[in-house]
Short mmCIF file of C-alpha atoms and ligand atoms in Angstrom, two decimals:
data_model
loop_
_atom_site.label_atom_id
_atom_site.label_comp_id
_atom_site.label_asym_id
_atom_site.label_seq_id
_atom_site.Cartn_x
_atom_site.Cartn_y
_atom_site.Cartn_z
CA MET A 1 0.00 0.00 0.00
CA SER A 2 1.95 2.90 -1.30
CA THR A 3 -0.48 5.82 -1.30
CA LYS A 4 0.88 8.58 0.92
CA LYS A 5 -1.08 9.07 4.13
CA MET A 6 -2.84 12.40 4.47
CA TRP A 7 -1.52 12.54 7.99
CA GLY A 8 1.88 11.10 7.05
CA GLY A 9 4.02 14.23 7.59
CA ARG A 10 5.55 13.29 10.95
CA PHE A 11 5.94 9.54 10.25
CA ALA A 12 9.20 7.95 9.16
CA ARG A 13 7.98 4.37 8.71
CA LYS A 14 4.83 3.16 7.07
CA THR A 15 1.91 1.62 8.93
CA ALA A 16 1.99 -2.16 9.42
CA ALA A 17 -0.37 -3.90 7.02
CA SER A 18 -2.12 -5.59 9.93
CA VAL A 19 -2.71 -2.21 11.57
CA GLU A 20 -4.03 -0.72 8.37
CA ALA A 21 -6.53 -3.55 8.14
CA TYR A 22 -7.39 -3.23 11.83
CA THR A 23 -8.04 0.50 11.83
CA LEU A 24 -9.70 1.07 8.49
CA SER A 25 -13.38 1.83 8.34
CA VAL A 26 -14.00 2.46 4.66
CA THR A 27 -15.45 -1.03 4.23
CA PHE A 28 -18.48 0.10 6.24
CA ASP A 29 -18.40 3.90 6.57
CA ARG A 30 -18.69 4.32 2.80
CA LYS A 31 -22.41 4.08 3.55
CA LEU A 32 -21.99 7.70 4.68
CA ALA A 33 -20.67 8.87 1.30
CA ALA A 34 -23.73 10.87 0.23
CA GLU A 35 -23.81 12.63 3.60
CA ASP A 36 -20.07 13.26 3.48
CA VAL A 37 -20.35 14.97 0.11
CA ALA A 38 -23.37 17.02 1.17
CA GLY A 39 -21.59 18.13 4.35
CA SER A 40 -18.46 19.07 2.41
CA LYS A 41 -20.43 21.12 -0.12
CA ALA A 42 -22.11 23.03 2.69
CA HIS A 43 -18.74 23.54 4.38
CA ALA A 44 -17.10 24.87 1.18
CA ARG A 45 -19.97 27.26 0.64
CA MET A 46 -19.67 28.59 4.18
CA LEU A 47 -15.89 29.03 3.81
CA ALA A 48 -16.54 31.28 0.80
CA GLU A 49 -19.30 33.23 2.54
CA GLN A 50 -16.86 33.94 5.33
CA GLY A 51 -14.08 34.98 2.96
CA ILE A 52 -11.90 32.02 3.99
CA LEU A 53 -11.97 30.71 0.41
CA THR A 54 -12.70 32.77 -2.69
CA LEU A 55 -16.05 32.29 -4.33
CA GLU A 56 -14.34 30.76 -7.33
CA GLU A 57 -12.40 28.27 -5.20
CA ALA A 58 -15.57 27.19 -3.40
CA GLU A 59 -17.40 26.75 -6.68
CA ARG A 60 -14.66 24.54 -8.11
CA ILE A 61 -14.61 22.47 -4.95
CA GLN A 62 -18.37 22.03 -5.06
CA GLU A 63 -18.23 21.09 -8.71
CA GLY A 64 -15.52 18.53 -8.01
CA LEU A 65 -17.56 17.14 -5.11
CA GLU A 66 -20.49 16.77 -7.45
CA TRP A 67 -18.37 14.66 -9.82
CA VAL A 68 -17.30 12.52 -6.89
CA ARG A 69 -20.92 12.14 -5.81
CA GLN A 70 -21.87 10.96 -9.28
CA GLU A 71 -18.99 8.49 -9.45
CA ILE A 72 -20.11 7.00 -6.16
CA ALA A 73 -23.80 6.95 -7.07
CA GLU A 74 -23.01 5.23 -10.37
CA ASN A 75 -20.62 2.76 -8.75
CA ARG A 76 -17.64 4.07 -10.68
CA PHE A 77 -15.75 5.20 -7.60
CA GLU A 78 -12.65 3.28 -6.66
CA TRP A 79 -12.58 2.86 -2.89
CA LYS A 80 -9.06 2.57 -1.52
CA PRO A 81 -8.62 0.78 1.79
CA GLU A 82 -5.22 2.40 2.30
CA LEU A 83 -7.06 5.73 2.47
CA GLU A 84 -8.65 4.45 5.65
CA ASP A 85 -12.10 5.96 5.69
CA VAL A 86 -14.85 7.49 3.61
CA HIS A 87 -13.70 11.04 4.33
CA MET A 88 -10.14 10.61 3.09
CA ASN A 89 -11.24 8.57 0.09
CA ILE A 90 -13.52 11.38 -1.03
CA GLU A 91 -11.04 14.15 -0.33
CA ALA A 92 -8.27 12.30 -2.18
CA ARG A 93 -10.47 11.79 -5.20
CA LEU A 94 -11.50 15.44 -5.13
CA THR A 95 -7.83 16.41 -5.24
CA ASP A 96 -7.25 14.02 -8.17
CA LEU A 97 -10.03 15.77 -10.03
CA ILE A 98 -9.44 19.46 -9.22
CA GLY A 99 -5.79 19.52 -8.16
CA PRO A 100 -4.21 20.95 -4.98
CA LEU A 101 -7.21 23.20 -4.40
CA GLY A 102 -8.92 20.05 -3.07
CA GLY A 103 -6.61 20.31 -0.09
CA LYS A 104 -8.28 23.58 0.96
CA LEU A 105 -11.62 21.92 1.64
CA HIS A 106 -10.48 20.68 5.03
CA THR A 107 -9.76 24.22 6.27
CA ALA A 108 -11.36 24.87 9.69
CA ARG A 109 -12.60 21.29 9.86
CA SER A 110 -11.46 17.99 11.33
CA ARG A 111 -12.58 14.46 10.63
CA ASN A 112 -13.89 14.54 14.17
CA ASP A 113 -16.64 17.06 13.49
CA GLN A 114 -16.96 15.80 9.92
CA VAL A 115 -17.78 12.21 10.89
CA ALA A 116 -20.18 13.39 13.58
CA LEU A 117 -22.01 15.48 10.98
CA ASP A 118 -22.13 12.69 8.41
CA PHE A 119 -23.46 10.21 10.90
CA ARG A 120 -26.09 12.61 12.22
CA LEU A 121 -27.33 13.23 8.68
CA TYR A 122 -27.41 9.49 8.03
CA VAL A 123 -29.22 8.60 11.26
CA SER A 124 -31.70 11.40 10.62
CA ARG A 125 -32.53 10.03 7.18
CA ARG A 126 -32.96 6.50 8.49
CA LEU A 127 -35.03 7.47 11.53
CA THR A 128 -37.34 9.38 9.22
CA GLN A 129 -37.82 6.14 7.29
CA TRP A 130 -38.52 4.27 10.54
CA GLY A 131 -41.23 6.82 11.27
CA GLN A 132 -42.84 6.24 7.88
CA ALA A 133 -42.65 2.47 8.31
CA LEU A 134 -44.22 2.70 11.77
CA ALA A 135 -47.07 4.81 10.44
CA ASN A 136 -47.55 2.37 7.57
CA LEU A 137 -47.67 -0.66 9.88
CA SER A 138 -50.11 1.15 12.18
CA ALA A 139 -52.32 1.91 9.17
CA VAL A 140 -52.37 -1.77 8.21
CA LEU A 141 -53.29 -2.80 11.76
CA LEU A 142 -56.02 -0.19 11.80
CA ASP A 143 -57.45 -1.42 8.49
CA ARG A 144 -57.45 -5.02 9.68
CA ALA A 145 -58.95 -4.04 13.04
CA GLU A 146 -61.83 -2.21 11.41
CA GLY A 147 -63.00 -5.42 9.77
CA GLN A 148 -62.82 -7.39 13.02
CA ARG A 149 -64.89 -5.35 15.45
CA GLU A 150 -67.33 -8.20 15.92
CA THR A 151 -64.83 -11.03 16.04
CA LEU A 152 -64.38 -12.19 19.62
CA LEU A 153 -61.53 -14.14 21.10
CA PRO A 154 -60.24 -14.89 24.58
CA GLY A 155 -58.27 -12.11 26.18
CA TYR A 156 -55.49 -13.51 28.36
CA THR A 157 -53.57 -12.64 31.48
CA HIS A 158 -50.78 -15.03 32.50
CA LEU A 159 -51.61 -16.68 29.15
CA GLN A 160 -54.72 -18.03 30.90
CA PRO A 161 -58.16 -17.25 29.46
CA ALA A 162 -59.40 -14.11 31.24
CA GLN A 163 -62.20 -12.13 29.56
CA PRO A 164 -63.47 -11.98 25.99
CA VAL A 165 -62.17 -9.15 23.84
CA SER A 166 -62.68 -8.16 20.24
CA LEU A 167 -59.98 -8.97 17.72
CA ALA A 168 -60.09 -5.32 16.68
CA HIS A 169 -59.22 -4.30 20.23
CA HIS A 170 -56.35 -6.78 20.35
CA LEU A 171 -54.88 -5.60 17.04
CA LEU A 172 -55.21 -1.97 18.04
CA ALA A 173 -53.16 -2.58 21.18
CA TYR A 174 -50.20 -2.99 18.82
CA ALA A 175 -51.11 0.12 16.83
CA TRP A 176 -50.78 2.08 20.08
CA MET A 177 -47.32 0.62 20.69
CA PHE A 178 -46.18 1.59 17.20
CA ARG A 179 -47.69 5.02 17.63
CA ARG A 180 -45.57 5.54 20.75
CA ASP A 181 -42.53 4.28 18.84
CA HIS A 182 -43.30 6.85 16.18
CA GLU A 183 -43.42 9.55 18.86
CA ARG A 184 -40.08 8.37 20.18
CA VAL A 185 -38.58 8.56 16.69
CA THR A 186 -39.86 12.12 16.29
CA ASP A 187 -38.48 13.09 19.66
CA ALA A 188 -35.09 11.46 19.08
CA LEU A 189 -34.81 13.32 15.78
CA LYS A 190 -34.73 16.63 17.66
CA ARG A 191 -31.43 15.61 19.19
CA VAL A 192 -30.10 13.89 16.07
CA ARG A 193 -30.67 16.91 13.83
CA VAL A 194 -28.00 19.11 15.41
CA SER A 195 -25.00 20.20 13.36
CA PRO A 196 -21.60 19.58 15.00
CA LEU A 197 -19.60 21.11 12.14
CA GLY A 198 -17.38 23.91 13.35
CA ALA A 199 -16.25 22.09 16.48
CA ALA A 200 -13.17 21.19 14.41
CA ALA A 201 -10.86 18.69 16.12
CA LEU A 202 -12.15 19.45 19.62
CA ALA A 203 -11.68 23.08 20.60
CA GLY A 204 -13.15 25.13 17.76
CA THR A 205 -11.06 27.00 15.23
CA THR A 206 -9.23 30.28 14.75
CA HIS A 207 -10.89 30.78 11.34
CA PRO A 208 -13.91 33.09 11.27
CA ILE A 209 -16.46 30.33 10.51
CA ASN A 210 -20.25 30.40 10.65
CA PRO A 211 -21.61 27.01 11.78
CA ASP A 212 -25.19 28.19 11.37
CA SER A 213 -24.72 28.58 7.63
CA VAL A 214 -23.76 24.90 7.36
CA ARG A 215 -26.74 23.95 9.51
CA ALA A 216 -29.13 25.92 7.33
CA ALA A 217 -27.69 24.57 4.06
CA LEU A 218 -28.20 21.02 5.33
CA GLY A 219 -31.69 21.71 6.70
CA LEU A 220 -30.73 20.75 10.25
CA ASP A 221 -32.54 22.18 13.25
CA ALA A 222 -29.80 23.39 15.60
CA VAL A 223 -26.07 23.95 16.05
CA PHE A 224 -23.83 22.42 18.73
CA GLY A 225 -23.16 24.44 21.88
CA ASN A 226 -19.83 22.99 23.02
CA SER A 227 -17.09 21.79 20.71
CA LEU A 228 -15.77 19.08 23.07
CA ASP A 229 -19.26 17.66 23.39
CA ALA A 230 -19.97 18.02 19.68
CA VAL A 231 -17.14 15.72 18.59
CA SER A 232 -17.63 13.11 21.30
CA ASP A 233 -21.42 12.99 21.77
CA ARG A 234 -23.01 9.80 20.50
CA ASP A 235 -26.18 10.09 22.60
CA PHE A 236 -28.08 10.39 19.36
CA VAL A 237 -26.90 6.96 18.25
CA ALA A 238 -27.66 5.41 21.63
CA GLU A 239 -31.17 6.85 21.51
CA ALA A 240 -31.73 5.58 18.01
CA LEU A 241 -30.53 2.13 19.06
CA PHE A 242 -32.88 2.19 22.05
CA VAL A 243 -35.84 3.29 19.94
CA GLY A 244 -34.96 0.48 17.53
CA SER A 245 -34.77 -1.97 20.41
CA LEU A 246 -38.22 -1.04 21.63
CA ILE A 247 -39.65 -1.27 18.12
CA MET A 248 -38.21 -4.77 17.91
CA ALA A 249 -39.59 -5.63 21.37
CA HIS A 250 -43.06 -4.72 20.15
CA LEU A 251 -42.64 -6.63 16.91
CA SER A 252 -41.27 -9.60 18.82
CA ARG A 253 -44.30 -9.70 21.13
CA LEU A 254 -46.59 -9.64 18.12
CA CYS A 255 -44.50 -12.42 16.56
CA GLU A 256 -44.79 -14.51 19.70
CA GLU A 257 -48.57 -14.20 19.58
CA LEU A 258 -48.72 -15.08 15.91
CA ILE A 259 -46.59 -18.15 16.57
CA LEU A 260 -48.98 -19.24 19.33
CA TRP A 261 -52.06 -18.37 17.30
CA ALA A 262 -50.79 -20.32 14.28
CA ASN A 263 -50.35 -23.44 16.41
CA PRO A 264 -53.28 -25.79 15.67
CA ASN A 265 -54.11 -25.93 19.40
CA PHE A 266 -55.07 -22.27 19.09
CA GLY A 267 -55.80 -22.17 15.38
CA PHE A 268 -56.63 -18.46 15.48
CA VAL A 269 -54.66 -17.45 12.38
CA ARG A 270 -53.54 -18.88 9.08
CA LEU A 271 -50.12 -17.54 8.15
CA PRO A 272 -50.03 -16.35 4.55
CA ASP A 273 -48.07 -18.83 2.41
CA ALA A 274 -45.69 -16.10 1.31
CA TYR A 275 -44.70 -15.52 4.95
CA SER A 276 -44.20 -19.07 6.20
CA THR A 277 -42.01 -22.00 5.31
CA GLY A 278 -42.25 -25.76 5.12
CA SER A 279 -40.26 -28.56 6.68
CA SER A 280 -37.87 -30.65 4.61
CA ILE A 281 -38.96 -33.81 6.42
CA MET A 282 -42.49 -33.32 7.79
CA PRO A 283 -44.84 -32.66 4.88
CA GLN A 284 -47.70 -31.34 7.03
CA LYS A 285 -45.67 -28.49 8.51
CA LYS A 286 -46.16 -24.80 7.95
CA ASN A 287 -43.66 -23.03 10.09
CA PRO A 288 -43.76 -19.45 11.34
CA ASP A 289 -40.06 -18.90 10.54
CA VAL A 290 -40.51 -15.23 9.69
CA CYS A 291 -41.95 -14.53 13.13
CA GLU A 292 -39.32 -16.67 14.81
CA LEU A 293 -36.51 -14.87 13.02
CA MET A 294 -37.95 -11.48 13.87
CA ARG A 295 -38.14 -12.55 17.51
CA GLY A 296 -34.56 -13.82 17.25
CA LYS A 297 -33.17 -10.74 15.51
CA THR A 298 -34.53 -8.69 18.40
CA GLY A 299 -31.74 -10.19 20.48
CA ARG A 300 -29.12 -8.87 18.09
CA VAL A 301 -30.70 -5.43 18.08
CA TYR A 302 -30.55 -5.32 21.90
CA GLY A 303 -26.92 -6.40 21.59
CA ASN A 304 -26.20 -3.39 19.38
CA LEU A 305 -27.57 -1.02 22.02
CA THR A 306 -25.51 -2.71 24.72
CA ALA A 307 -22.42 -2.55 22.51
CA LEU A 308 -22.70 1.20 22.03
CA LEU A 309 -23.46 1.99 25.67
CA THR A 310 -20.43 -0.06 26.63
CA ILE A 311 -18.23 1.70 24.07
CA LEU A 312 -19.23 5.07 25.52
CA LYS A 313 -18.98 4.39 29.22
CA GLY A 314 -15.26 4.86 29.77
CA LEU A 315 -14.41 7.53 27.22
CA PRO A 316 -12.62 10.66 28.39
CA LEU A 317 -13.34 13.83 26.42
CA SER A 318 -13.27 14.41 23.60
CA TYR A 319 -13.02 12.33 20.41
CA ASN A 320 -11.57 8.84 20.82
CA ARG A 321 -11.12 6.34 18.05
CA ASP A 322 -13.37 3.94 19.95
CA LEU A 323 -16.18 6.03 18.49
CA GLN A 324 -15.55 4.53 15.08
CA GLU A 325 -17.26 1.45 16.54
CA ASP A 326 -20.56 3.35 16.70
CA LYS A 327 -21.43 2.76 13.07
CA GLU A 328 -21.80 -0.96 12.50
CA PRO A 329 -24.25 -1.45 15.40
CA PHE A 330 -26.44 1.26 13.94
CA PHE A 331 -26.21 -0.02 10.36
CA ASP A 332 -27.17 -3.48 11.58
CA THR A 333 -30.07 -2.28 13.72
CA ASP A 334 -31.29 -0.02 10.94
CA GLU A 335 -31.40 -2.83 8.41
CA THR A 336 -33.20 -5.12 10.81
CA VAL A 337 -35.72 -2.51 11.94
CA ARG A 338 -36.62 -1.40 8.42
CA ALA A 339 -36.93 -4.91 7.04
CA SER A 340 -38.91 -6.11 10.05
CA LEU A 341 -41.39 -3.23 9.98
CA SER A 342 -41.97 -3.64 6.29
CA ILE A 343 -42.36 -7.44 6.40
CA MET A 344 -44.69 -7.24 9.39
CA ALA A 345 -46.91 -4.71 7.58
CA ASP A 346 -47.12 -6.92 4.48
CA MET A 347 -47.69 -10.06 6.54
CA MET A 348 -50.43 -8.49 8.67
CA ALA A 349 -52.16 -7.19 5.55
CA GLU A 350 -52.51 -10.80 4.39
CA MET A 351 -52.95 -12.57 7.73
CA GLY A 352 -55.84 -15.04 7.69
CA PHE A 353 -58.07 -14.94 10.77
CA ASN A 354 -60.19 -17.89 11.94
CA PRO A 355 -63.08 -16.30 13.86
CA GLU A 356 -64.82 -19.68 14.39
CA ASN A 357 -61.82 -21.09 16.26
CA MET A 358 -61.54 -17.93 18.32
CA ARG A 359 -65.22 -18.14 19.17
CA ARG A 360 -64.92 -21.82 20.11
CA SER A 361 -62.03 -21.07 22.47
CA LEU A 362 -64.23 -18.62 24.35
CA ALA A 363 -66.28 -21.53 25.68
CA LYS A 364 -63.22 -23.20 27.16
CA GLY A 365 -62.04 -20.96 29.92
CA PHE A 366 -65.08 -19.55 31.83
CA LEU A 367 -64.40 -16.18 30.28
CA ASN A 368 -67.81 -14.98 31.44
CA ALA A 369 -67.14 -15.63 35.13
CA THR A 370 -66.49 -11.93 35.77
CA GLU A 371 -69.88 -11.21 34.18
CA LEU A 372 -71.62 -13.43 36.71
CA ALA A 373 -69.77 -11.82 39.59
CA ASP A 374 -70.61 -8.31 38.33
CA TYR A 375 -74.24 -9.41 37.86
CA LEU A 376 -74.44 -10.47 41.51
CA VAL A 377 -72.95 -7.12 42.53
CA THR A 378 -75.70 -5.27 40.64
CA LYS A 379 -78.17 -7.42 42.59
CA GLY A 380 -76.73 -6.07 45.83
CA LEU A 381 -74.09 -8.63 46.80
CA ALA A 382 -70.68 -7.38 48.01
CA PHE A 383 -68.02 -8.02 45.33
CA ARG A 384 -66.02 -10.40 47.55
CA GLU A 385 -69.06 -12.58 48.17
CA ALA A 386 -70.04 -12.42 44.52
CA HIS A 387 -66.51 -13.54 43.62
CA HIS A 388 -66.81 -16.50 46.00
CA ALA A 389 -70.25 -17.59 44.77
CA THR A 390 -69.10 -17.36 41.16
CA GLY A 391 -66.00 -19.41 41.96
CA ALA A 392 -68.23 -22.15 43.36
CA ALA A 393 -70.42 -22.04 40.24
CA VAL A 394 -67.30 -22.35 38.05
CA ALA A 395 -66.11 -25.38 40.05
CA PHE A 396 -69.55 -26.96 39.62
CA ALA A 397 -69.67 -26.30 35.87
CA GLU A 398 -66.15 -27.67 35.50
CA ARG A 399 -67.18 -30.94 37.18
CA GLU A 400 -70.17 -31.10 34.83
CA GLY A 401 -67.97 -30.42 31.83
CA LYS A 402 -70.05 -27.36 30.90
CA GLY A 403 -69.73 -23.64 30.49
CA LEU A 404 -71.54 -21.28 32.89
CA GLU A 405 -73.93 -20.37 30.09
CA ASP A 406 -74.88 -24.08 29.71
CA LEU A 407 -76.09 -24.42 33.33
CA THR A 408 -79.80 -24.26 34.12
CA LEU A 409 -81.30 -21.54 36.27
CA ASP A 410 -81.74 -24.11 39.07
CA ASP A 411 -78.07 -25.11 38.79
CA LEU A 412 -77.07 -21.48 39.14
CA ARG A 413 -79.45 -20.65 41.98
CA GLN A 414 -77.59 -23.16 44.22
CA PHE A 415 -74.87 -20.52 44.48
CA SER A 416 -77.04 -17.47 45.05
CA ASP A 417 -80.77 -16.97 45.14
CA LEU A 418 -80.21 -13.48 43.75
CA ILE A 419 -79.77 -15.11 40.33
CA GLY A 420 -82.77 -14.75 38.04
CA ASP A 421 -83.73 -15.44 34.43
CA ASP A 422 -81.99 -12.27 33.29
CA VAL A 423 -78.60 -13.88 34.05
CA PHE A 424 -78.36 -15.58 30.64
CA ALA A 425 -78.25 -12.32 28.73
CA VAL A 426 -75.34 -11.30 30.94
CA LEU A 427 -73.48 -14.56 30.39
CA SER A 428 -73.35 -14.05 26.63
CA TYR A 429 -69.82 -13.35 25.39
CA GLU A 430 -71.11 -10.78 22.94
CA ALA A 431 -72.75 -8.89 25.77
CA ALA A 432 -69.61 -9.14 27.88
CA VAL A 433 -67.68 -7.34 25.15
CA ALA A 434 -70.41 -4.93 24.10
CA ARG A 435 -70.89 -3.67 27.66
CA ARG A 436 -67.23 -2.78 28.20
CA VAL A 437 -67.52 0.73 26.83
CA SER A 438 -65.38 2.33 29.54
CA PRO A 439 -62.70 4.54 27.92
CA GLY A 440 -60.17 2.41 26.06
CA GLY A 441 -62.25 -0.71 26.70
CA THR A 442 -63.05 -3.56 24.33
CA GLY A 443 -66.72 -2.64 23.74
CA GLN A 444 -67.47 -1.65 20.16
CA LYS A 445 -68.31 1.95 21.01
CA ALA A 446 -65.04 2.35 22.88
CA VAL A 447 -63.14 0.65 20.07
CA ASP A 448 -64.71 3.07 17.59
CA ARG A 449 -63.28 5.94 19.60
CA GLN A 450 -59.81 4.34 19.45
CA VAL A 451 -60.12 3.94 15.71
CA ASP A 452 -61.04 7.63 15.35
CA ASP A 453 -58.18 8.69 17.56
CA LEU A 454 -55.62 6.57 15.69
CA ARG A 455 -56.99 7.67 12.31
CA ALA A 456 -56.63 11.32 13.27
CA TRP A 457 -53.07 10.69 14.39
CA LEU A 458 -52.22 8.92 11.12
CA ALA A 459 -53.75 11.71 9.05
CA GLY A 460 -51.37 14.09 10.80
CA VAL A 461 -48.19 12.04 10.31
CA ILE A 462 -48.57 10.34 6.95
CA PRO A 463 -48.61 13.32 4.58
CA ALA A 464 -46.14 15.48 6.47
CA GLU A 465 -43.49 13.06 7.68
CA ILE A 466 -40.83 14.40 9.97
CA GLY A 467 -37.63 15.76 8.56
CA GLY A 468 -38.71 15.57 4.90
N1 LIG B 501 -13.18 6.87 10.86
C1 LIG B 501 -13.22 7.76 11.96
C2 LIG B 501 -14.46 7.49 12.81
O1 LIG B 501 -15.34 6.90 12.34
C3 LIG B 501 -13.23 9.17 11.48
C4 LIG B 501 -12.65 10.14 12.44
C5 LIG B 501 -11.20 9.88 12.63
N2 LIG B 501 -10.60 10.86 13.43
C6 LIG B 501 -9.37 10.72 13.92
N3 LIG B 501 -8.93 11.67 14.67
N4 LIG B 501 -8.67 9.65 13.69
O2 LIG B 501 -14.54 7.88 13.96
#
């Protein structure tokens, strides 16, 4: 590797090949190329505005950067590992193209503020896509929920049958999670979209720069306040990795339910063929591999968050090379989050529901026991006593192999003489759901209000997505 190092002035011997391979980042940070060029163009423009470069010099630099951008976009760019990273590859090529003037671009700038800027621009672009994908998935869930307001299934606590709920209500629970994730993305973006350029290596610069001009040219929202912090802050990456982790947690919970629901013992859903796989040995199998992998990939996404937090914990101010390790965890999380959100949206759009099996399961777990207890309360019994009497009725029905709704009035009156003919209307599962119209409840009227609320939220975020 013979290319002269940009920082080679004070070195007498060349870098060991093993060290070159160990320290280089161009194999992965070339993902930041578009951001690097955009940041450099904005920097050159500002240098001219401030009289640090002439207008003509800045124009030639910007023109040269545009050629470089095109070479990269069209895959004609020759990446050189001996040039270490994306920044030096681009600057070297610029100098090839426009001559020694290329060397003036780095005036009043360091790779330390440069890489922070590039990465902030990159994370901002990707988080904006996460936001769109979250809104899209929520819209799919909302569409599917609207068609399932009358489908009832067991609601569970402790994975034991608890009370009947509507499938719409169950699906919307996830839409609320993804809505909160969307809010977290929007909030994190406020701290991502801060320009660090002008911090230079760590202490600012003696050149009369104007960091706000760079910020404005790049459409960012704010400028750094402290140069030491600006070059060493990776909070924005940690936040993005956390937001990604929580998105995956929510997806993973949904996956876990789909895996259970696809099991014939539940039989609540039919996985679309395009989103399941077969077994090479057992011909009857239809496996929920997509859901399993999404659940599994969640582990790796958590690992990325832990990796970054651990990288940061012992770093003295300001920039340390450890920070180069911030990129791969984010790239990996980003790929997983985007693919998972998009696949989940497509899969949910096609998910087959089996309302008959859901309905049949309702009869298995005394899901109307709370109804009987509440009924006795309305007849004047204290809740504790009503609970006890209902428990005894459940034990009786269990011995008889029946549901509460299958018992006769005489059977039921053994447990309380407050029970009358009107009890059977109360024991109906449909009634149990329909009557739960308390705010946020599973009753249709309450579910309608959720749908309206979520629709209004989506109308606000879908056309005018954050950050452009
Ligand atoms: N590749 C480096 C990184 O990602 C760029 C900054 C290098 N700065 C330095 N002083 N060596 O962090």
